[in-house]
XYZ file of C-alpha atoms in Angstrom:
308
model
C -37.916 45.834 19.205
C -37.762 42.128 17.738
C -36.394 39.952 20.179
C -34.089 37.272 19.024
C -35.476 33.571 18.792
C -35.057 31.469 21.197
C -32.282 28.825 22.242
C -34.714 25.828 21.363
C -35.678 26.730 17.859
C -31.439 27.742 16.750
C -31.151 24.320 18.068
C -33.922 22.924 15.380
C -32.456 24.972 12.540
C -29.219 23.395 13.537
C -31.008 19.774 13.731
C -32.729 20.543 10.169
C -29.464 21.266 8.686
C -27.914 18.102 9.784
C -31.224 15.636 8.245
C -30.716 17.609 5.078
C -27.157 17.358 4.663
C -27.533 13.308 4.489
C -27.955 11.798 1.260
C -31.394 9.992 0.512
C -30.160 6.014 -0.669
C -33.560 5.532 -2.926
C -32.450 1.668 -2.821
C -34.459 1.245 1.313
C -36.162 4.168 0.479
C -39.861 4.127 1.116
C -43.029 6.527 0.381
C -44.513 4.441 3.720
C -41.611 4.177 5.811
C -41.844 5.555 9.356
C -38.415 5.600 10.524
C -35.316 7.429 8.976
C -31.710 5.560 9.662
C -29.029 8.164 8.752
C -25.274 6.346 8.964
C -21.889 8.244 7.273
C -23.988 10.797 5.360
C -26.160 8.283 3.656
C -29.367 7.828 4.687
C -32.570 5.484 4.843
C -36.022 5.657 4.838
C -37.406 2.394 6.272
C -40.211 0.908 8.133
C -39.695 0.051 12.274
C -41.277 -3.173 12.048
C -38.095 -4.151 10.280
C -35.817 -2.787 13.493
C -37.955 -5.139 15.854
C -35.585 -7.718 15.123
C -33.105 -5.908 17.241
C -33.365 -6.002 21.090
C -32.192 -3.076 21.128
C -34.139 -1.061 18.852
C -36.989 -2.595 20.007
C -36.770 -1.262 23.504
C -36.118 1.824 22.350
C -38.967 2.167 19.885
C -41.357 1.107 22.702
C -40.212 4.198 24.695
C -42.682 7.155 24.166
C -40.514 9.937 21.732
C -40.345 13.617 22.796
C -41.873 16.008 20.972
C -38.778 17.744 19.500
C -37.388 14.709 18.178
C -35.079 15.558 15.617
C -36.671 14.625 12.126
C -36.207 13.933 8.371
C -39.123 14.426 5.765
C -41.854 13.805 9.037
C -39.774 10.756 10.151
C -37.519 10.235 13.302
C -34.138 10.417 12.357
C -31.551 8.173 14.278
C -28.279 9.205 13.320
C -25.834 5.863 13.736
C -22.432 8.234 13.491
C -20.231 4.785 15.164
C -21.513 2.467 12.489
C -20.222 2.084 9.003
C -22.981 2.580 5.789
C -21.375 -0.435 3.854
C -22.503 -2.690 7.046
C -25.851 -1.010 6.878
C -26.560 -1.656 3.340
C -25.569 -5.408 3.984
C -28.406 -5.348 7.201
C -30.797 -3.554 5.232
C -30.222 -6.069 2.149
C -30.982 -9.024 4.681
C -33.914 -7.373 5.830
C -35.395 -6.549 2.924
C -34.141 -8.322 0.051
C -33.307 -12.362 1.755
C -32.776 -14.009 -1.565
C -30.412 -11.226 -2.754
C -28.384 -11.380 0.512
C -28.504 -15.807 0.339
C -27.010 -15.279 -2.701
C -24.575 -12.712 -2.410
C -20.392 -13.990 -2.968
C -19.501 -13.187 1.204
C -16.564 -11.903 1.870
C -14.670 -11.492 4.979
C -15.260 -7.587 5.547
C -18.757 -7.924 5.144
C -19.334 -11.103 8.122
C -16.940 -8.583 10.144
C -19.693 -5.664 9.674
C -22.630 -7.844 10.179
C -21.577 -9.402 13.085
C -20.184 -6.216 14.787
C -23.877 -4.682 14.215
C -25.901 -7.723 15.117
C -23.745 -8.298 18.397
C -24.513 -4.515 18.898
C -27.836 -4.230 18.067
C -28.474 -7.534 19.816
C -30.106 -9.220 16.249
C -29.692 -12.706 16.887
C -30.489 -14.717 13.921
C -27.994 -12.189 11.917
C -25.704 -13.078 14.717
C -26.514 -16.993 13.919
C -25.753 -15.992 9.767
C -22.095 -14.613 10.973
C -21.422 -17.103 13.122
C -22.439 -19.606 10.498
C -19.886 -18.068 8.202
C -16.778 -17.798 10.012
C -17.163 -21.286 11.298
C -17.325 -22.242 6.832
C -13.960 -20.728 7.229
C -12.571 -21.679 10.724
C -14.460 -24.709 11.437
C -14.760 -25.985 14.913
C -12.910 -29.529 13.599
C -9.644 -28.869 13.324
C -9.550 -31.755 11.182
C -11.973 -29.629 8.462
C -9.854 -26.768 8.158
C -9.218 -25.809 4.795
C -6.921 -23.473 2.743
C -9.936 -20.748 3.535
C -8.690 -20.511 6.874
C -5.379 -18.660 5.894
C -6.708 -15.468 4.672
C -7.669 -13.146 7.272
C -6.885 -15.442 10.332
C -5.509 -12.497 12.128
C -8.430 -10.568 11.964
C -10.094 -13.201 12.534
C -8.859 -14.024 15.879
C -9.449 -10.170 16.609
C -13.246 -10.314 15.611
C -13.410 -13.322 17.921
C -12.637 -11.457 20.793
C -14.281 -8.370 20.147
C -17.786 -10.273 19.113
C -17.180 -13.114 21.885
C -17.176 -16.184 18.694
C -14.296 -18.272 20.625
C -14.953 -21.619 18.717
C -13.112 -20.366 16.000
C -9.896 -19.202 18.030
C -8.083 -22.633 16.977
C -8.341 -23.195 13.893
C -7.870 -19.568 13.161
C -4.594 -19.269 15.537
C -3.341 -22.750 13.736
C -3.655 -21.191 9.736
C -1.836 -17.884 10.991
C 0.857 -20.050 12.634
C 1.252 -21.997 9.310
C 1.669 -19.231 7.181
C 5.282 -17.838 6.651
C 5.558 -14.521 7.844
C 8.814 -13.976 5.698
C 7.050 -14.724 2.482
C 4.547 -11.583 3.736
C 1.761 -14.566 3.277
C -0.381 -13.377 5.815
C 0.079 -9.927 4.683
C 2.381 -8.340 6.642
C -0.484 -6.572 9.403
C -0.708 -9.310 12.003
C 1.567 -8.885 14.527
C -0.196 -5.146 14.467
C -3.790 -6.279 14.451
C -3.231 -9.027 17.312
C -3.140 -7.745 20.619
C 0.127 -8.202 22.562
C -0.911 -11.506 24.515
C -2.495 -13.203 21.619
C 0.626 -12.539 19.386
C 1.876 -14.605 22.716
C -0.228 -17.245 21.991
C 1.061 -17.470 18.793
C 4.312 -17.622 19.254
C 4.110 -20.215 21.938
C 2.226 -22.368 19.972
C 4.316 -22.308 17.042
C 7.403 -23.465 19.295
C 4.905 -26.378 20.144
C 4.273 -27.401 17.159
C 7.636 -27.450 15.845
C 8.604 -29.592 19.067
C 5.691 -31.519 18.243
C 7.084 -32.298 14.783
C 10.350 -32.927 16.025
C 9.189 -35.177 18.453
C 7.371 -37.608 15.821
C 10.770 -37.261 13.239
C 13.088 -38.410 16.283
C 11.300 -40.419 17.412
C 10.614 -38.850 20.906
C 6.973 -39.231 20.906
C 7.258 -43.125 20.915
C 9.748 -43.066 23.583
C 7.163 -40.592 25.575
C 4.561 -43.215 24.979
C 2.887 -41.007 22.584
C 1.503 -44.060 21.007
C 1.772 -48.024 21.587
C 1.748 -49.190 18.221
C 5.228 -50.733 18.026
C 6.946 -51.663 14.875
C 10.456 -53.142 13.924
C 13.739 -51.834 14.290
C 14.465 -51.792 10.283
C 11.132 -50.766 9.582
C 11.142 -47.761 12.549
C 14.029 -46.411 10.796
C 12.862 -46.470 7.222
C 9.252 -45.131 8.252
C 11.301 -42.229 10.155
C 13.164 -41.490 6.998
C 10.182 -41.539 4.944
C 8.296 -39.103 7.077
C 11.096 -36.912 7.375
C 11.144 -36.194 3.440
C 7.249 -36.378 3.510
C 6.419 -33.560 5.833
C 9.900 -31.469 4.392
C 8.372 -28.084 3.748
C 8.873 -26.319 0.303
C 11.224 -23.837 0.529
C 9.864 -21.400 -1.719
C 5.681 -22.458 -0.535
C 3.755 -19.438 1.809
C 3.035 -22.048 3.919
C 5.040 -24.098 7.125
C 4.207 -27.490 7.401
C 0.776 -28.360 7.645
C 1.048 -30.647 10.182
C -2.274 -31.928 11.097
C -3.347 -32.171 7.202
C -0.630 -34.050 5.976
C -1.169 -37.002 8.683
C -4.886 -37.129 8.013
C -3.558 -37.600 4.278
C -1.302 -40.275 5.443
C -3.742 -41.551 7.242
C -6.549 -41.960 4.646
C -4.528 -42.459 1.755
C -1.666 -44.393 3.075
C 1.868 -43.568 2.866
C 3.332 -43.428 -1.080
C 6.626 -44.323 -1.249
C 6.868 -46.299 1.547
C 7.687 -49.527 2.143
C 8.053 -51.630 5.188
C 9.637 -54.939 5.394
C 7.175 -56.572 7.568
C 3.098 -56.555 6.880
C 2.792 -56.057 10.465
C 5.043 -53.421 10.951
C 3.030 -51.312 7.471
C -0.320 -51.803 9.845
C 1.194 -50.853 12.603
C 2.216 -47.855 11.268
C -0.661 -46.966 9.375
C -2.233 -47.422 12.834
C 0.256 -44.693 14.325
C -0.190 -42.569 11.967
C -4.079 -42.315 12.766
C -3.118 -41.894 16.937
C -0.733 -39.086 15.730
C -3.611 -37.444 14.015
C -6.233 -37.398 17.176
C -2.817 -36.610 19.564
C -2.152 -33.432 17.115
C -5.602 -32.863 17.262
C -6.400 -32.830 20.938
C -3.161 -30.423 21.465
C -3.241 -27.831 19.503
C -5.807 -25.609 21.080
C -3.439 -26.816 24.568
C -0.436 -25.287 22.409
C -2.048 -21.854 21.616
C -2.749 -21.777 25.457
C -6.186 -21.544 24.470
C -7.236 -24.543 27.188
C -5.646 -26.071 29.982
């Protein structure tokens, strides 16, 4: 009587059925690769010496392989089934093809995917490339920020926690607090992607900021010795009024008032429309101006509760 096979060999049909089912990419597909990489059906043919990059698949590499590794055309297969194939292609293309991937347009989704795979895979100068990216958008400077630091800030924020990038948890927190939420400007997702006590952080900031701004409009900050550049009665009142139609936000704009940004314009371009009685007083308050700028600066990240 023919006995049935045995447990171990089922399990290698099974094993052979799952390499074949995956899709050969022929774009990192090589006759000399040693090493398959099989990721959402799609699949890679590639050589290890690439993967040495990683920590991680270094040490694992160096282990000794058992003998019924599961493989795909005489290659071991290592089946990612966490990680995405559109992040792998991106990897693969920095790998293999540097100029390609230096010149690439890079857009938020894809420095999301690398840096989720190079914090996971422990790749560090990919890592360094990420990080290099998100701080174009989110710069460490508040001062630098730029109207690239509106789209995405949520997520942002997010992939700063989950991939430990906290330099750009400012900046990032200050665009999403700019952005009107009733104009749907930042999309309509974020108080769903942020987690409960960074939506906090939000919030609380925003009520800073608009105290802030009251503050400099009534005149508050001077009385709190925000600054000691003093200027005239007649001319305190006119500069108030002229600030208070200056920073008066559009109605119909997807964006709050841009605090920070409109003082450094004030500050480096002077103040149009304005005119002070006194040549003292305009220096003075050109002076101001420039102390209300590094005050902002220094208190924002305070405001988001970000540091004591």
């Amino acid at each position: 009587m023919q006995t049935s096979p045995p447990p171990a060999k089922r399990q290698r049909t099974n094993h052979c059925r799952t390499s074949e089912s995956l899709i050969e990419q022929s774009q990192f597909w090589f006759a000399d690769g040693d090493i398959v990489i099989g990721v959402e059906g799609q699949s890679w043919k590639i050589h290890r010496s690439k993967l040495m990059c990683s920590v991680i698949f270094a040490d694992m590499l160096e282990l000794p392989q058992p003998a019924d590794i599961e493989r795909m055309h005489g290659c071991p297969l290592v089946s990612l089934s966490q990680d995405s194939a559109d992040d792998w292609l991106v990897v693969l293309t920095w790998m293999y093809q540097r100029e390609k991937f230096n010149n690439q347009t890079v857009v938020f989704n894809t420095i999301a995917g690398v840096l989720r795979l190079s914090n996971k895979y422990d790749i560090a100068d990919l890592r360094q490339w990420s990080i290099r990216q998100l701080f174009l958008r989110w710069p460490q400077d508040l001062t630098k920020m730029t109207y690239a630091a509106f789209p995405h800030a949520a997520e942002a924020i997010c992939l700063a926690r989950e991939c430990n990038v906290p330099e750009i948890l400012p900046t990032s927190f200050y665009a999403l607090s700019i952005l009107r939420w009733s104009h749907l400007a930042e999309g309509g997702q974020s108080h769903l992607q942020l987690s409960p006590s960074d939506l906090r952080r939000l919030i609380v900031g925003r009520e800073h900021l608009q105290g802030h701004l009251y503050a400099i409009l009534t005149g508050a900050h001077e009385r709190l010795g925000g600054h000691t550049t003093a200027i005239c009665a007649s001319c305190e009142n006119a500069s108030r009024t002229w600030l208070s139609s200056s920073l008066k936000p559009d109605a119909s704009s997807p964006y709050g008032v841009w605090l920070l940004r409109n003082l450094q314009l004030f500050a480096a371009n002077g103040c149009p429309g304005l005119s002070l009685h006194h040549p003292r007083c305009d220096v003075n308050f050109r002076l101001r101006i420039s102390e209300l700028v590094q005050d902002l600066h220094e208190a924002i990240p305070r405001y988001f509760m970000l540091r004591a």
